[in-house]
Amino acid sequence: MLEQALVVLAEAGGTAVVQAAGTDTWTGLRQAVARWFGRGDDEREQDELERLDQTAGALEVAGATAAERVRIRQEATWQARIESLLENLDPAERARAAEDLRALLAQHTGQGSASSGQGGLAVSGSMNMHTDGGSVGVGVWNGDLHIDRPQVPDPSQG
C-alpha cells in the first residue's frame, strides 16, 4: 500500500494525462509519460504510447452526455496504473520514480493547475482560500501552509 503522498502524486498524474489529451501539451506529456512507464524498455514504452492514444481517442469521441464519465474513468485508470507501477518498485526505485514523475508533471503541466471532482478540489501551485459570513474553509495540504489572522468583525456584526 502506498503512502498518501504517492497516492496524491498518482492522482495528479492521472489528471494530467486526461487534461492534456487533445491540447498543445499532449505530445510532450504523452512521450514523457510513456518514457516514465517504460523505464528504459522500448517495447513497454511503445505499449504505453498506444494506451495513451487510446485514452485520447476515448476522450475525443465521448459525446457531451458521456464526456464527464469518460474523463473520470480515464483519470482513475491512469491513477491506478501509476499506483501499480510505484507499488511494484523497491523503496529506492520508488523514491526515484516518484521524483521523476513530479519533475515530469512540473515540466509538462505548467506552474499550477486545478481539478475538481465530486466533493473535492486538487490544486498544484498556490491557492487562496477565503471565507466570510461565518463559513469555514477546510483542506488537506501537502507542503507549506501559511495562515493569516482573520479580520476582527465589526462589533455591530454581533
PDB file of C-alpha atoms in Angstrom, residues 24-108:
ATOM      1  CA  ASP A  24      -0.976  21.604 -27.277  1.00  0.00           C
ATOM      2  CA  THR A  25       0.818  19.946 -24.352  1.00  0.00           C
ATOM      3  CA  TRP A  26      -0.323  16.434 -25.295  1.00  0.00           C
ATOM      4  CA  THR A  27       2.611  15.412 -27.493  1.00  0.00           C
ATOM      5  CA  GLY A  28       5.266  16.256 -24.914  1.00  0.00           C
ATOM      6  CA  LEU A  29       3.368  14.858 -21.952  1.00  0.00           C
ATOM      7  CA  ARG A  30       2.387  11.719 -23.879  1.00  0.00           C
ATOM      8  CA  GLN A  31       6.024  10.976 -24.741  1.00  0.00           C
ATOM      9  CA  ALA A  32       7.268  11.745 -21.220  1.00  0.00           C
ATOM     10  CA  VAL A  33       4.624   9.577 -19.538  1.00  0.00           C
ATOM     11  CA  ALA A  34       5.347   6.661 -21.888  1.00  0.00           C
ATOM     12  CA  ARG A  35       9.078   7.005 -21.191  1.00  0.00           C
ATOM     13  CA  TRP A  36       8.383   7.121 -17.437  1.00  0.00           C
ATOM     14  CA  PHE A  37       6.333   3.922 -17.597  1.00  0.00           C
ATOM     15  CA  GLY A  38       8.804   2.239 -19.963  1.00  0.00           C
ATOM     16  CA  ARG A  39      11.730   2.755 -17.574  1.00  0.00           C
ATOM     17  CA  GLY A  40      14.212   2.065 -20.379  1.00  0.00           C
ATOM     18  CA  ASP A  41      12.231  -0.744 -22.032  1.00  0.00           C
ATOM     19  CA  ASP A  42      11.421   0.400 -25.598  1.00  0.00           C
ATOM     20  CA  GLU A  43       8.685  -2.193 -26.097  1.00  0.00           C
ATOM     21  CA  ARG A  44       6.921  -1.223 -22.886  1.00  0.00           C
ATOM     22  CA  GLU A  45       7.242   2.452 -23.824  1.00  0.00           C
ATOM     23  CA  GLN A  46       5.562   1.725 -27.163  1.00  0.00           C
ATOM     24  CA  ASP A  47       2.754  -0.130 -25.366  1.00  0.00           C
ATOM     25  CA  GLU A  48       2.217   2.902 -23.139  1.00  0.00           C
ATOM     26  CA  LEU A  49       2.107   5.222 -26.169  1.00  0.00           C
ATOM     27  CA  GLU A  50      -0.687   3.054 -27.564  1.00  0.00           C
ATOM     28  CA  ARG A  51      -2.578   3.177 -24.232  1.00  0.00           C
ATOM     29  CA  LEU A  52      -2.187   6.953 -24.126  1.00  0.00           C
ATOM     30  CA  ASP A  53      -3.519   7.201 -27.694  1.00  0.00           C
ATOM     31  CA  GLN A  54      -6.498   5.053 -26.698  1.00  0.00           C
ATOM     32  CA  THR A  55      -7.198   7.446 -23.829  1.00  0.00           C
ATOM     33  CA  ALA A  56      -7.042  10.466 -26.135  1.00  0.00           C
ATOM     34  CA  GLY A  57      -9.319   8.698 -28.602  1.00  0.00           C
ATOM     35  CA  ALA A  58     -11.865   7.784 -25.941  1.00  0.00           C
ATOM     36  CA  LEU A  59     -11.973  11.366 -24.716  1.00  0.00           C
ATOM     37  CA  GLU A  60     -12.279  12.717 -28.255  1.00  0.00           C
ATOM     38  CA  VAL A  61     -15.253  10.571 -29.257  1.00  0.00           C
ATOM     39  CA  ALA A  62     -17.135  10.878 -25.968  1.00  0.00           C
ATOM     40  CA  GLY A  63     -20.401  12.677 -26.549  1.00  0.00           C
ATOM     41  CA  ALA A  64     -21.473  15.575 -24.404  1.00  0.00           C
ATOM     42  CA  THR A  65     -23.515  13.372 -22.085  1.00  0.00           C
ATOM     43  CA  ALA A  66     -20.717  10.820 -21.583  1.00  0.00           C
ATOM     44  CA  ALA A  67     -17.716  13.175 -21.531  1.00  0.00           C
ATOM     45  CA  GLU A  68     -17.544  13.618 -17.754  1.00  0.00           C
ATOM     46  CA  ARG A  69     -17.988   9.895 -17.099  1.00  0.00           C
ATOM     47  CA  VAL A  70     -15.241   9.033 -19.622  1.00  0.00           C
ATOM     48  CA  ARG A  71     -12.920  11.668 -18.151  1.00  0.00           C
ATOM     49  CA  ILE A  72     -13.399  10.325 -14.623  1.00  0.00           C
ATOM     50  CA  ARG A  73     -12.880   6.737 -15.750  1.00  0.00           C
ATOM     51  CA  GLN A  74      -9.710   7.615 -17.671  1.00  0.00           C
ATOM     52  CA  GLU A  75      -8.277   9.608 -14.752  1.00  0.00           C
ATOM     53  CA  ALA A  76      -8.946   6.685 -12.408  1.00  0.00           C
ATOM     54  CA  THR A  77      -7.383   4.237 -14.859  1.00  0.00           C
ATOM     55  CA  TRP A  78      -4.172   6.236 -15.153  1.00  0.00           C
ATOM     56  CA  GLN A  79      -4.035   6.838 -11.419  1.00  0.00           C
ATOM     57  CA  ALA A  80      -4.325   3.081 -10.826  1.00  0.00           C
ATOM     58  CA  ARG A  81      -1.640   2.343 -13.422  1.00  0.00           C
ATOM     59  CA  ILE A  82       0.748   4.821 -11.784  1.00  0.00           C
ATOM     60  CA  GLU A  83      -0.008   3.460  -8.307  1.00  0.00           C
ATOM     61  CA  SER A  84       0.584  -0.090  -9.521  1.00  0.00           C
ATOM     62  CA  LEU A  85       3.955   0.768 -11.017  1.00  0.00           C
ATOM     63  CA  LEU A  86       5.051   2.558  -7.840  1.00  0.00           C
ATOM     64  CA  GLU A  87       3.831  -0.262  -5.588  1.00  0.00           C
ATOM     65  CA  ASN A  88       5.894  -2.810  -7.515  1.00  0.00           C
ATOM     66  CA  LEU A  89       9.196  -0.967  -7.091  1.00  0.00           C
ATOM     67  CA  ASP A  90      11.589  -1.370  -4.186  1.00  0.00           C
ATOM     68  CA  PRO A  91      11.750   1.663  -1.872  1.00  0.00           C
ATOM     69  CA  ALA A  92      14.800   3.258  -3.528  1.00  0.00           C
ATOM     70  CA  GLU A  93      13.399   2.801  -7.045  1.00  0.00           C
ATOM     71  CA  ARG A  94      10.002   4.055  -5.858  1.00  0.00           C
ATOM     72  CA  ALA A  95      11.555   7.251  -4.487  1.00  0.00           C
ATOM     73  CA  ARG A  96      13.408   7.841  -7.788  1.00  0.00           C
ATOM     74  CA  ALA A  97      10.318   7.108  -9.864  1.00  0.00           C
ATOM     75  CA  ALA A  98       8.206   9.449  -7.719  1.00  0.00           C
ATOM     76  CA  GLU A  99      10.748  12.242  -8.094  1.00  0.00           C
ATOM     77  CA  ASP A 100      10.905  11.632 -11.856  1.00  0.00           C
ATOM     78  CA  LEU A 101       7.108  11.796 -12.053  1.00  0.00           C
ATOM     79  CA  ARG A 102       6.995  15.020 -10.029  1.00  0.00           C
ATOM     80  CA  ALA A 103       9.568  16.578 -12.375  1.00  0.00           C
ATOM     81  CA  LEU A 104       7.690  15.311 -15.446  1.00  0.00           C
ATOM     82  CA  LEU A 105       4.425  16.809 -14.212  1.00  0.00           C
ATOM     83  CA  ALA A 106       6.069  20.107 -13.292  1.00  0.00           C
ATOM     84  CA  GLN A 107       7.663  20.351 -16.733  1.00  0.00           C
ATOM     85  CA  HIS A 108       4.627  19.384 -18.787  1.00  0.00           C
TER      86      HIS A 108
END
